[in-house]
CSV table of C-alpha atoms in Angstrom, one decimal:
chain,number,residue,atom,x,y,z
E,6,MET,CA,0.0,0.0,0.0
E,7,THR,CA,1.2,3.5,-0.6
E,8,ALA,CA,1.1,6.8,1.2
E,9,HIS,CA,-0.9,8.5,-1.5
E,10,ALA,CA,-3.0,7.2,-4.3
E,11,ILE,CA,-2.2,10.0,-6.8
E,12,PRO,CA,0.2,8.6,-9.4
E,13,HIS,CA,3.4,10.4,-10.0
E,14,SER,CA,3.8,12.4,-13.2
E,15,SER,CA,6.3,11.4,-15.9
E,16,ALA,CA,8.7,14.1,-14.6
E,17,GLU,CA,8.5,12.8,-11.0
E,18,LYS,CA,9.0,9.2,-12.2
E,19,LEU,CA,12.1,10.3,-14.1
E,20,MET,CA,13.5,11.9,-10.9
E,21,ILE,CA,12.7,8.8,-8.9
E,22,LEU,CA,14.5,6.7,-11.6
E,23,ALA,CA,17.4,9.1,-11.4
E,24,ALA,CA,17.7,8.7,-7.6
E,25,VAL,CA,17.9,4.9,-7.8
E,26,CYS,CA,20.2,5.1,-10.8
E,27,LEU,CA,22.6,7.3,-8.9
E,28,ALA,CA,22.6,4.9,-6.0
E,29,ALA,CA,23.1,2.0,-8.4
E,30,LEU,CA,26.1,3.9,-9.9
E,31,ALA,CA,27.7,4.6,-6.5
E,32,MET,CA,27.6,1.0,-5.2
E,33,PRO,CA,29.8,-0.7,-7.9
E,34,ILE,CA,32.2,2.2,-8.0
E,35,SER,CA,32.7,1.5,-4.2
E,36,PHE,CA,33.5,-2.1,-5.1
E,37,THR,CA,36.0,-1.5,-8.0
E,38,GLY,CA,37.6,1.8,-6.8
E,39,PRO,CA,39.6,0.2,-3.9
E,40,ALA,CA,40.9,-2.5,-6.3
E,41,VAL,CA,42.7,0.2,-8.3
E,42,ALA,CA,43.9,1.8,-5.0
E,43,LEU,CA,45.0,-1.6,-3.5
E,44,PRO,CA,48.7,-1.1,-4.1
E,45,SER,CA,48.5,2.4,-2.6
E,46,ILE,CA,46.4,1.2,0.4
E,47,ALA,CA,48.9,-1.6,1.0
E,48,ARG,CA,51.8,0.9,1.1
E,49,ALA,CA,49.8,3.3,3.4
E,50,LEU,CA,48.2,0.8,5.8
E,51,GLY,CA,50.4,-2.4,5.4
E,52,GLY,CA,48.7,-5.7,6.1
E,53,SER,CA,49.0,-9.3,5.1
E,54,PRO,CA,47.8,-10.6,1.7
E,55,VAL,CA,44.7,-12.1,3.3
E,56,GLU,CA,43.8,-8.8,5.0
E,57,LEU,CA,44.4,-7.0,1.6
E,58,ASN,CA,42.0,-9.5,-0.1
E,59,TRP,CA,39.3,-8.5,2.4
E,60,VAL,CA,39.5,-4.9,1.1
E,61,THR,CA,37.3,-6.1,-1.8
E,62,ASN,CA,35.8,-9.2,-0.3
E,63,ALA,CA,34.4,-7.6,2.9
E,64,PHE,CA,32.3,-5.2,0.8
E,65,MET,CA,31.1,-7.9,-1.6
E,66,LEU,CA,30.4,-10.4,1.2
E,67,ALA,CA,28.3,-7.9,3.2
E,68,PHE,CA,26.6,-6.6,0.2
E,69,GLY,CA,25.7,-9.9,-1.3
E,70,SER,CA,24.8,-11.8,1.8
E,71,SER,CA,22.4,-9.1,3.1
E,72,LEU,CA,20.5,-8.2,-0.1
E,73,MET,CA,17.7,-10.7,0.4
E,74,ALA,CA,17.2,-9.6,4.0
E,75,SER,CA,17.3,-6.0,2.9
E,76,GLY,CA,14.6,-6.7,0.4
E,77,ALA,CA,12.5,-8.2,3.1
E,78,LEU,CA,13.1,-5.2,5.3
E,79,ALA,CA,12.0,-2.9,2.5
E,80,ASP,CA,8.8,-4.9,2.0
E,81,ASN,CA,8.0,-4.9,5.7
E,82,TYR,CA,9.1,-1.5,7.0
E,83,GLY,CA,8.9,0.7,3.9
E,84,ARG,CA,10.9,0.8,0.7
E,85,LYS,CA,11.6,4.5,0.8
E,86,ARG,CA,12.7,4.3,4.5
E,87,ILE,CA,15.1,1.5,3.8
E,88,PHE,CA,16.5,3.2,0.7
E,89,LEU,CA,17.1,6.4,2.6
E,90,THR,CA,18.5,4.6,5.6
E,91,GLY,CA,21.1,2.8,3.4
E,92,LEU,CA,22.2,6.0,1.7
E,93,GLY,CA,22.3,7.9,5.0
E,94,LEU,CA,24.7,5.3,6.4
E,95,PHE,CA,26.8,4.9,3.3
E,96,GLY,CA,28.1,8.4,3.3
E,97,PRO,CA,29.5,8.5,6.9
E,98,PHE,CA,31.1,5.0,6.4
E,99,SER,CA,32.8,6.3,3.2
E,100,LEU,CA,34.1,9.3,5.1
E,101,ALA,CA,35.4,7.1,7.9
E,102,LEU,CA,37.2,4.8,5.4
E,103,SER,CA,39.2,7.8,4.1
E,104,LEU,CA,40.5,8.5,7.7
E,105,VAL,CA,41.5,5.2,9.1
E,106,THR,CA,45.1,4.2,9.6
E,107,ASN,CA,44.6,0.4,10.3
E,108,LEU,CA,43.9,-2.2,7.7
E,109,VAL,CA,41.7,-4.4,9.9
E,110,LEU,CA,39.5,-1.4,10.8
E,111,PHE,CA,39.4,-0.5,7.1
E,112,ASP,CA,38.1,-4.0,6.3
E,113,ILE,CA,35.4,-3.8,9.0
E,114,LEU,CA,34.3,-0.4,7.6
E,115,ARG,CA,34.2,-1.9,4.1
E,116,ALA,CA,31.8,-4.6,5.4
E,117,ALA,CA,29.7,-1.8,7.0
E,118,GLN,CA,29.7,0.1,3.7
E,119,GLY,CA,28.6,-3.1,1.9
E,120,LEU,CA,25.7,-3.5,4.3
E,121,SER,CA,24.5,0.0,3.8
E,122,SER,CA,24.8,-0.5,0.1
E,123,ALA,CA,22.5,-3.5,0.3
E,124,LEU,CA,19.9,-1.5,2.1
E,125,ALA,CA,20.0,1.3,-0.4
E,126,PHE,CA,20.0,-1.0,-3.5
E,127,SER,CA,17.2,-3.3,-2.3
E,128,GLY,CA,15.0,-0.5,-1.1
E,129,GLY,CA,15.5,1.5,-4.2
E,130,MET,CA,14.8,-1.4,-6.6
E,131,ALA,CA,11.7,-2.5,-4.6
E,132,ALA,CA,10.4,1.1,-4.6
E,133,LEU,CA,11.0,1.4,-8.3
E,134,ALA,CA,8.9,-1.7,-9.0
E,135,GLN,CA,5.9,0.1,-7.5
E,136,GLU,CA,6.3,3.2,-9.7
E,137,PHE,CA,6.4,1.5,-13.1
E,138,GLU,CA,4.2,-1.0,-14.8
E,139,GLY,CA,4.5,-3.4,-17.7
E,140,SER,CA,7.1,-2.5,-20.4
E,141,GLU,CA,8.0,0.7,-18.6
E,142,ARG,CA,9.0,-1.3,-15.6
E,143,THR,CA,11.1,-3.6,-17.7
E,144,ARG,CA,12.9,-0.7,-19.3
E,145,ALA,CA,13.4,1.0,-15.9
E,146,PHE,CA,15.0,-2.1,-14.5
E,147,SER,CA,17.1,-2.6,-17.6
E,148,LEU,CA,18.4,0.9,-17.2
E,149,ILE,CA,19.3,0.2,-13.6
E,150,GLY,CA,21.2,-2.8,-14.7
E,151,ILE,CA,23.1,-0.8,-17.3
E,152,THR,CA,23.8,1.9,-14.8
E,153,PHE,CA,25.2,-0.7,-12.3
E,154,GLY,CA,27.3,-2.1,-15.1
E,155,VAL,CA,28.7,1.3,-16.1
E,156,GLY,CA,29.6,2.0,-12.5
E,157,LEU,CA,31.2,-1.4,-12.2
E,158,SER,CA,33.2,-0.9,-15.4
E,159,PHE,CA,34.1,2.8,-15.3
E,160,GLY,CA,34.9,2.8,-11.5
E,161,PRO,CA,38.6,1.7,-12.2
E,162,ILE,CA,39.0,4.5,-14.8
E,163,LEU,CA,37.6,7.2,-12.6
E,164,SER,CA,39.5,5.9,-9.6
E,165,GLY,CA,42.8,5.7,-11.5
E,166,VAL,CA,42.6,9.4,-12.4
E,167,LEU,CA,41.6,10.5,-8.9
E,168,ILE,CA,44.3,8.4,-7.2
E,169,SER,CA,47.0,9.8,-9.4
E,170,HIS,CA,46.0,13.4,-8.5
E,171,PHE,CA,44.6,13.2,-5.0
E,172,GLY,CA,45.7,9.9,-3.4
E,173,TRP,CA,43.8,6.7,-2.6
E,174,GLN,CA,41.3,8.4,-0.4
E,175,ALA,CA,39.7,10.1,-3.4
E,176,ALA,CA,38.7,6.6,-4.8
E,177,ILE,CA,36.7,6.2,-1.6
E,178,LEU,CA,35.1,9.6,-1.4
E,179,VAL,CA,34.1,10.0,-5.0
E,180,THR,CA,30.7,8.2,-4.3
E,181,VAL,CA,29.7,10.6,-1.5
E,182,PRO,CA,28.3,13.3,-3.8
E,183,LEU,CA,26.3,10.7,-5.7
E,184,THR,CA,24.7,9.4,-2.6
E,185,ILE,CA,23.9,12.9,-1.3
E,186,ILE,CA,22.1,13.7,-4.6
E,187,ALA,CA,20.3,10.4,-4.6
E,188,PHE,CA,19.2,10.9,-1.0
E,189,GLY,CA,17.8,14.4,-1.8
E,190,LEU,CA,15.8,13.1,-4.8
E,191,GLY,CA,14.6,10.0,-3.0
E,192,ALA,CA,13.5,12.0,0.1
E,193,SER,CA,11.5,14.5,-2.0
E,194,ARG,CA,10.0,12.3,-4.7
E,195,LEU,CA,9.7,8.7,-3.5
E,196,ARG,CA,6.5,7.7,-1.7
E,197,GLU,CA,6.4,5.1,1.0
E,198,SER,CA,5.2,1.6,0.0
E,199,ARG,CA,5.1,-1.8,1.7
E,200,ASP,CA,4.0,-5.3,0.9
E,201,PRO,CA,0.5,-5.6,2.3
E,202,ASP,CA,0.9,-9.3,2.9
E,203,ALA,CA,4.3,-9.0,4.8
E,204,ARG,CA,4.5,-11.0,8.0
E,205,GLY,CA,7.8,-9.9,9.4
E,206,ILE,CA,11.4,-10.8,8.6
E,207,ASP,CA,12.7,-14.3,8.2
E,208,TRP,CA,15.6,-13.7,10.6
E,209,PRO,CA,16.6,-17.4,10.9
E,210,GLY,CA,16.9,-17.6,7.1
E,211,ALA,CA,18.8,-14.3,6.9
E,212,ILE,CA,21.2,-15.2,9.7
E,213,SER,CA,21.9,-18.7,8.4
E,214,PHE,CA,22.4,-17.5,4.8
E,215,THR,CA,24.8,-14.7,5.9
E,216,LEU,CA,26.8,-17.1,8.1
E,217,ALA,CA,27.0,-19.7,5.3
E,218,LEU,CA,28.4,-17.2,2.9
E,219,THR,CA,30.9,-15.9,5.5
E,220,LEU,CA,32.2,-19.3,6.3
E,221,LEU,CA,32.5,-20.2,2.6
E,222,THR,CA,34.4,-17.0,1.6
E,223,SER,CA,36.6,-17.1,4.7
E,224,GLY,CA,37.6,-20.7,3.9
E,225,ILE,CA,38.4,-19.9,0.3
E,226,LEU,CA,40.5,-16.9,1.2
E,227,GLN,CA,42.5,-18.7,3.9
E,228,ALA,CA,43.3,-21.7,1.7
E,229,PRO,CA,46.1,-20.3,-0.3
E,230,ASP,CA,47.8,-19.2,2.9
E,231,ILE,CA,47.6,-22.3,5.0
E,232,GLY,CA,46.6,-25.0,2.5
E,233,TRP,CA,43.3,-26.6,1.5
E,234,GLY,CA,43.8,-29.5,3.8
E,235,HIS,CA,44.4,-27.4,6.9
E,236,PRO,CA,41.9,-28.2,9.7
E,237,LEU,CA,40.7,-24.6,9.8
E,238,VAL,CA,40.0,-24.4,6.0
E,239,VAL,CA,38.2,-27.8,6.1
E,240,SER,CA,36.2,-26.8,9.1
E,241,LEU,CA,35.1,-23.5,7.4
E,242,LEU,CA,34.1,-25.2,4.2
E,243,VAL,CA,32.3,-28.1,5.9
E,244,GLY,CA,30.6,-25.6,8.2
E,245,ALA,CA,29.4,-23.6,5.1
E,246,ILE,CA,27.9,-26.7,3.5
E,247,LEU,CA,26.1,-27.6,6.8
E,248,VAL,CA,24.8,-24.1,7.3
E,249,PHE,CA,23.5,-23.9,3.7
E,250,GLY,CA,21.7,-27.1,4.4
E,251,ILE,CA,20.1,-25.6,7.6
E,252,PHE,CA,19.2,-22.5,5.6
E,253,ALA,CA,17.3,-24.7,3.0
E,254,ILE,CA,15.4,-26.5,5.8
E,255,ILE,CA,14.5,-23.2,7.4
E,256,GLU,CA,13.2,-21.8,4.1
E,257,LYS,CA,11.1,-24.9,3.4
E,258,ARG,CA,9.4,-24.6,6.8
E,259,ALA,CA,9.0,-20.8,6.9
E,260,ALA,CA,5.5,-19.4,6.3
E,261,ARG,CA,7.0,-16.4,4.5
E,262,PRO,CA,10.5,-17.5,3.4
E,263,MET,CA,13.2,-15.0,2.4
E,264,LEU,CA,13.9,-17.3,-0.5
E,265,ASP,CA,11.0,-19.3,-1.9
E,266,LEU,CA,12.8,-22.6,-2.9
E,267,SER,CA,9.8,-23.8,-4.9
E,268,LEU,CA,10.7,-21.2,-7.5
E,269,PHE,CA,13.6,-23.5,-8.6
E,270,ARG,CA,11.0,-25.8,-10.2
E,271,TYR,CA,10.7,-23.2,-13.0
E,272,PRO,CA,13.4,-23.4,-15.6
E,273,ARG,CA,13.2,-19.7,-16.5
E,274,PHE,CA,13.9,-18.8,-12.9
E,275,VAL,CA,16.9,-21.1,-12.8
E,276,GLY,CA,18.1,-19.7,-16.1
E,277,VAL,CA,17.8,-16.1,-14.8
E,278,GLN,CA,19.9,-17.1,-11.7
E,279,LEU,CA,22.5,-18.7,-13.9
E,280,LEU,CA,22.5,-15.5,-16.0
E,281,ALA,CA,23.0,-13.4,-12.9
E,282,ALA,CA,26.1,-15.3,-11.9
E,283,ALA,CA,27.6,-15.7,-15.3
E,284,PRO,CA,29.3,-12.3,-15.6
E,285,ALA,CA,31.2,-12.9,-12.4
E,286,TYR,CA,33.7,-15.3,-14.0
E,287,SER,CA,33.8,-13.7,-17.5
E,288,PHE,CA,33.9,-10.0,-16.6
E,289,VAL,CA,33.7,-8.9,-12.9
E,290,VAL,CA,36.8,-10.7,-11.6
E,291,LEU,CA,38.8,-8.9,-14.4
E,292,LEU,CA,37.7,-5.5,-12.9
E,293,ILE,CA,39.7,-6.5,-9.8
E,294,LEU,CA,42.5,-8.7,-11.2
E,295,LEU,CA,43.5,-6.5,-14.2
E,296,PRO,CA,44.2,-3.3,-12.3
E,297,ILE,CA,46.3,-5.3,-9.8
E,298,ARG,CA,48.2,-6.8,-12.6
E,299,TYR,CA,48.7,-3.6,-14.6
E,300,ILE,CA,49.6,-1.4,-11.6
E,301,GLY,CA,51.2,-3.8,-9.1
E,302,VAL,CA,52.9,-6.2,-11.4
E,303,GLU,CA,53.5,-4.6,-14.8
E,304,GLY,CA,54.2,-1.1,-13.4
E,305,PHE,CA,51.5,0.9,-15.3
E,306,SER,CA,50.4,4.1,-13.8
E,307,GLU,CA,46.8,4.4,-12.4
E,308,VAL,CA,45.9,6.6,-15.4
E,309,GLN,CA,47.4,4.2,-18.0
E,310,THR,CA,45.5,1.4,-16.3
E,311,GLY,CA,42.3,3.3,-16.5
E,312,GLN,CA,42.8,3.8,-20.2
E,313,MET,CA,43.4,0.1,-20.6
E,314,MET,CA,40.2,-0.7,-18.7
E,315,LEU,CA,38.3,1.6,-20.9
E,316,ALA,CA,38.6,-1.0,-23.7
E,317,LEU,CA,36.9,-3.5,-21.4
E,318,SER,CA,34.2,-1.0,-20.2
E,319,ALA,CA,33.2,1.1,-23.2
E,320,PRO,CA,30.9,-1.5,-24.9
E,321,LEU,CA,28.6,-1.2,-21.8
E,322,LEU,CA,27.7,2.3,-22.9
E,323,ILE,CA,26.3,1.1,-26.3
E,324,VAL,CA,25.8,-2.6,-26.7
E,325,PRO,CA,23.0,-3.1,-24.0
E,326,PHE,CA,20.8,-0.8,-26.0
E,327,LEU,CA,21.7,-2.7,-29.2
E,328,ALA,CA,20.7,-5.9,-27.4
E,329,ALA,CA,17.3,-4.5,-26.5
E,330,LEU,CA,16.7,-3.7,-30.2
E,331,LEU,CA,17.8,-7.2,-31.2
E,332,THR,CA,15.1,-8.8,-29.0
E,333,ARG,CA,12.7,-8.0,-31.8
E,334,TRP,CA,14.3,-10.7,-33.9
E,335,PHE,CA,16.1,-12.9,-31.4
E,336,SER,CA,15.0,-14.4,-28.0
E,337,PRO,CA,16.8,-13.1,-24.9
E,338,ALA,CA,18.2,-16.7,-24.3
E,339,ILE,CA,19.9,-16.6,-27.7
E,340,LEU,CA,21.3,-13.1,-27.2
E,341,CYS,CA,22.6,-13.9,-23.7
E,342,SER,CA,24.2,-17.2,-24.7
E,343,VAL,CA,25.9,-15.7,-27.8
E,344,GLY,CA,27.2,-12.8,-25.7
E,345,LEU,CA,28.7,-15.2,-23.2
E,346,LEU,CA,30.4,-17.2,-26.0
E,347,ILE,CA,31.9,-14.0,-27.4
E,348,SER,CA,33.2,-13.2,-23.9
E,349,ALA,CA,34.7,-16.7,-23.6
E,350,ALA,CA,36.5,-16.1,-26.9
E,351,GLY,CA,37.9,-12.8,-25.6
E,352,LEU,CA,39.1,-14.5,-22.4
E,353,PHE,CA,40.9,-17.1,-24.4
E,354,TRP,CA,42.5,-14.3,-26.5
E,355,LEU,CA,43.6,-12.4,-23.4
E,356,SER,CA,45.1,-15.6,-22.0
E,357,ARG,CA,47.7,-15.4,-24.8
E,358,CYS,CA,48.8,-11.9,-23.9
E,359,MET,CA,51.9,-12.0,-21.7
E,360,PRO,CA,53.3,-9.2,-19.4
E,361,GLY,CA,55.4,-6.9,-21.4
E,362,GLN,CA,53.7,-7.4,-24.7
E,363,PRO,CA,52.5,-4.3,-26.7
E,364,VAL,CA,49.3,-2.9,-25.5
E,365,GLU,CA,47.9,-3.2,-29.0
E,366,LEU,CA,47.8,-7.0,-28.7
E,367,THR,CA,45.7,-6.8,-25.5
E,368,LEU,CA,43.1,-4.2,-26.3
E,369,PRO,CA,41.1,-6.2,-28.9
E,370,ALA,CA,40.7,-9.0,-26.4
E,371,LEU,CA,39.4,-6.6,-23.8
E,372,VAL,CA,37.0,-5.1,-26.3
E,373,LEU,CA,35.7,-8.6,-27.2
E,374,ILE,CA,35.1,-9.5,-23.6
E,375,GLY,CA,33.3,-6.2,-22.9
E,376,PHE,CA,31.2,-6.5,-26.1
E,377,GLY,CA,30.2,-10.0,-25.3
E,378,ILE,CA,29.1,-9.4,-21.7
E,379,SER,CA,27.2,-6.3,-22.7
E,380,LEU,CA,24.7,-8.3,-24.7
E,381,PRO,CA,23.2,-10.1,-21.7
E,382,TRP,CA,23.9,-7.2,-19.3
E,383,GLY,CA,21.0,-5.0,-20.5
E,384,LEU,CA,18.6,-7.9,-20.5
E,385,MET,CA,19.2,-9.5,-17.1
E,386,ASP,CA,17.4,-7.1,-14.8
E,387,GLY,CA,14.3,-7.0,-17.1
E,388,LEU,CA,14.1,-10.8,-17.2
E,389,ALA,CA,14.5,-11.0,-13.4
E,390,VAL,CA,11.5,-8.7,-12.7
E,391,SER,CA,9.1,-11.3,-14.3
E,392,VAL,CA,10.1,-14.1,-11.9
E,393,VAL,CA,7.7,-13.3,-9.1
E,394,PRO,CA,4.5,-11.2,-8.6
E,395,LYS,CA,4.8,-7.5,-8.3
E,396,GLU,CA,3.9,-7.5,-4.6
E,397,ARG,CA,6.9,-9.6,-3.8
E,398,ALA,CA,9.2,-7.1,-5.5
E,399,GLY,CA,11.6,-7.0,-2.6
E,400,MET,CA,12.1,-10.7,-2.7
E,401,ALA,CA,12.4,-10.8,-6.5
E,402,THR,CA,15.1,-8.1,-6.7
E,403,GLY,CA,16.8,-9.5,-3.6
E,404,ILE,CA,17.1,-13.0,-5.1
E,405,PHE,CA,18.4,-11.8,-8.4
E,406,SER,CA,20.8,-9.3,-6.9
E,407,THR,CA,22.0,-11.7,-4.2
E,408,THR,CA,22.8,-14.3,-6.9
E,409,ARG,CA,24.7,-11.7,-8.9
E,410,ILE,CA,26.5,-10.0,-6.0
E,411,ALA,CA,27.1,-13.0,-3.8
E,412,GLY,CA,28.2,-14.9,-6.8
E,413,GLU,CA,30.7,-12.2,-7.7
E,414,GLY,CA,32.1,-12.2,-4.2
E,415,ILE,CA,32.5,-16.0,-4.1
E,416,ALA,CA,33.9,-15.9,-7.7
E,417,LEU,CA,36.5,-13.3,-6.7
E,418,ALA,CA,37.5,-15.3,-3.6
E,419,ILE,CA,37.8,-18.5,-5.7
E,420,VAL,CA,39.6,-16.9,-8.6
E,421,SER,CA,42.1,-15.1,-6.3
E,422,ALA,CA,42.8,-18.3,-4.5
E,423,LEU,CA,43.2,-20.2,-7.8
E,424,LEU,CA,45.6,-17.5,-9.2
E,425,THR,CA,47.7,-17.7,-6.0
E,426,ALA,CA,47.8,-21.5,-6.3
E,427,LEU,CA,48.7,-21.5,-10.0
E,428,LEU,CA,51.4,-18.8,-9.5
E,429,GLY,CA,52.9,-20.7,-6.5
E,430,TRP,CA,53.1,-23.8,-8.7
E,431,LYS,CA,54.8,-21.9,-11.5
E,432,LEU,CA,57.2,-20.2,-9.1
E,433,GLY,CA,58.0,-23.5,-7.4
E,434,ALA,CA,59.3,-24.8,-10.7
E,435,VAL,CA,61.9,-21.9,-11.1
E,436,LEU,CA,63.1,-22.0,-7.4
E,437,PRO,CA,65.6,-24.9,-7.3
E,438,GLY,CA,66.5,-25.7,-3.8
E,439,ARG,CA,63.9,-23.4,-2.3
E,440,THR,CA,61.0,-24.4,-0.2
E,441,GLY,CA,57.3,-24.5,-1.2
E,442,PRO,CA,56.3,-21.9,1.4
E,443,ASP,CA,58.6,-19.3,-0.2
E,444,ALA,CA,56.8,-19.8,-3.5
E,445,ILE,CA,53.4,-19.5,-1.9
E,446,GLU,CA,54.3,-16.4,0.1
E,447,ALA,CA,55.7,-14.8,-3.0
E,448,ALA,CA,52.7,-15.8,-5.0
E,449,GLN,CA,50.4,-14.2,-2.4
E,450,LYS,CA,52.3,-10.9,-2.6
E,451,ILE,CA,52.3,-10.8,-6.4
E,452,ALA,CA,48.6,-11.6,-6.5
E,453,THR,CA,47.9,-8.6,-4.4
E,454,GLY,CA,50.1,-6.3,-6.4
E,455,ASN,CA,53.2,-6.3,-4.3
E,456,LEU,CA,55.8,-7.4,-6.8
E,457,ALA,CA,58.7,-5.5,-5.2
E,458,SER,CA,58.4,-7.4,-1.9
E,459,ALA,CA,58.0,-10.7,-3.8
E,460,LEU,CA,61.2,-10.1,-5.8
E,461,THR,CA,63.1,-9.5,-2.5
E,462,LEU,CA,61.8,-12.8,-1.2
E,463,LEU,CA,62.7,-14.6,-4.4
E,464,ASP,CA,66.2,-13.2,-4.9
E,465,PRO,CA,68.3,-14.0,-6.9
E,466,VAL,CA,65.5,-15.0,-9.4
E,467,SER,CA,65.2,-12.3,-12.0
E,468,ARG,CA,62.2,-10.1,-12.6
E,469,GLU,CA,61.8,-11.4,-16.1
E,470,ILE,CA,61.5,-15.0,-14.9
E,471,VAL,CA,59.0,-14.0,-12.2
E,472,LEU,CA,56.9,-12.1,-14.8
E,473,GLN,CA,57.1,-15.0,-17.2
E,474,SER,CA,55.7,-17.3,-14.4
E,475,TYR,CA,53.0,-14.8,-13.5
E,476,GLY,CA,52.0,-14.5,-17.2
E,477,GLU,CA,51.7,-18.3,-17.6
E,478,ALA,CA,49.7,-18.6,-14.4
E,479,PHE,CA,47.4,-15.7,-15.3
E,480,GLY,CA,46.9,-17.2,-18.8
E,481,HIS,CA,46.1,-20.6,-17.4
E,482,LEU,CA,43.5,-18.9,-15.1
E,483,LEU,CA,41.9,-17.1,-18.0
E,484,ARG,CA,41.6,-20.3,-20.0
E,485,ILE,CA,39.7,-21.9,-17.1
E,486,LEU,CA,37.4,-18.9,-16.9
E,487,SER,CA,36.8,-19.2,-20.6
E,488,GLU,CA,35.8,-22.8,-20.3
E,489,ILE,CA,33.4,-22.0,-17.4
E,490,THR,CA,31.8,-19.3,-19.5
E,491,VAL,CA,31.2,-21.6,-22.4
E,492,VAL,CA,29.5,-24.2,-20.2
E,493,THR,CA,27.4,-21.5,-18.6
E,494,ALA,CA,26.3,-20.1,-22.0
E,495,ILE,CA,25.2,-23.5,-23.2
E,496,SER,CA,23.4,-24.2,-19.9
E,497,ILE,CA,21.5,-20.9,-20.1
E,498,PHE,CA,20.5,-21.5,-23.7
E,499,VAL,CA,19.1,-25.0,-22.9
E,500,VAL,CA,17.4,-24.1,-19.6
E,501,MET,CA,15.8,-20.8,-20.8
E,502,ARG,CA,14.1,-22.7,-23.7
E,503,ILE,CA,12.3,-25.3,-21.5
E,504,PRO,CA,8.6,-24.2,-20.9
E,505,ASP,CA,7.8,-23.7,-17.3
E,506,ASN,CA,4.6,-25.7,-17.5
E,507,GLU,CA,6.5,-28.8,-18.7
E,508,ALA,CA,8.8,-28.6,-15.7
E,509,VAL,CA,6.0,-28.1,-13.2
E,510,ALA,CA,4.1,-31.0,-14.6
E,511,ALA,CA,7.2,-33.2,-14.5
């Protein structure tokens, strides 16, 4: 139900859409910006490789694990209220991040920033679903998805320029003006709305889901440091599996579950969730790994790195709109699958580009990846809106966003751990007479952009040999990501073409 029955004018709806778009722009910039700043943050605050990994993972974990709960809060207590609460917390947390001098406190504040982002994003998306109907709603959600993608892609570019002129703090503070404007527009134009059938928050489900994700991510991040067979890592991963099982039991028994598991009977729902997770391995992890590679390992400046990332990001400004036009002739399933296959080809091409090679050999691969992922990017959010009824908008956006964001956080943890393992293996082969722990420690430092410290540890091995090992490990990783993307593309194409009524009857 809404505070007033008078519908908003077109101009007011446009301002509401602008408010949510600005919030959707600020959140991914907050994720990618610190990745560019990571070498600078490491020099300023110190910290172990695991603590440095949490600079990005703390935000993603808090953001992804609390999205569904935030959507439920929005449905129960008011979408406008939750949207403004998230924005109101995000600004102070961002300011605090620019002032801290301790990396552990920095990581804690990053988690708080992620939580406030989840409140703002879920509240804004749920509020938006009440303002638009039919094809207008699909277009509005598609625009939000494109805006989120632009922020995710152009965050490294903007951050690189700001860091080079004003220091790493600028990459943190750049989102504050966006949130202030979004807060002002939302406070003045949004009307309050709730789910009339809401029956409170599924706290057992929310807590168990968050705990399971935390255990899983922590185990993956600790593994490269202490080994996959270490009792702590095994305990964390087994604990994650058990808690996910408890979460499933809770959701099956809940009268008003945070995640309606019965939706997984519908192939299109499953396809949309696969689609939400697909960009994590073909695109999003590159937004973190490539700036670390270019700045921390290959020695590019922040500005040069931003220019390189532009090749990866620029297609997101144009191709999603092209994809929307192409839906007149091709189904979304075909467009999404073809886009992922193009991205897979770009990843394979990029895997052949070694450190030190001319930039001209790398740029076409980055463009191909960006073009491919842009085809499904503009279609995903519009498809997700059709999954559940309008009155459960908070849950619908929460499920899709959680799959996407939590999937990205888990993917980043897995890929970072895999890169460290591959690099440790490659370095071990060029360290005659040296112990395995030396190779692993050096690999951890290189994977977080601290090449100088790794070279000191590996002395007298030359820089050229280390870069060769790094390039081989990075190429191997990209080929694995390419294979994952191909399998995902085929799976989405098959699943999205199965009629829902056939699956339910079965």
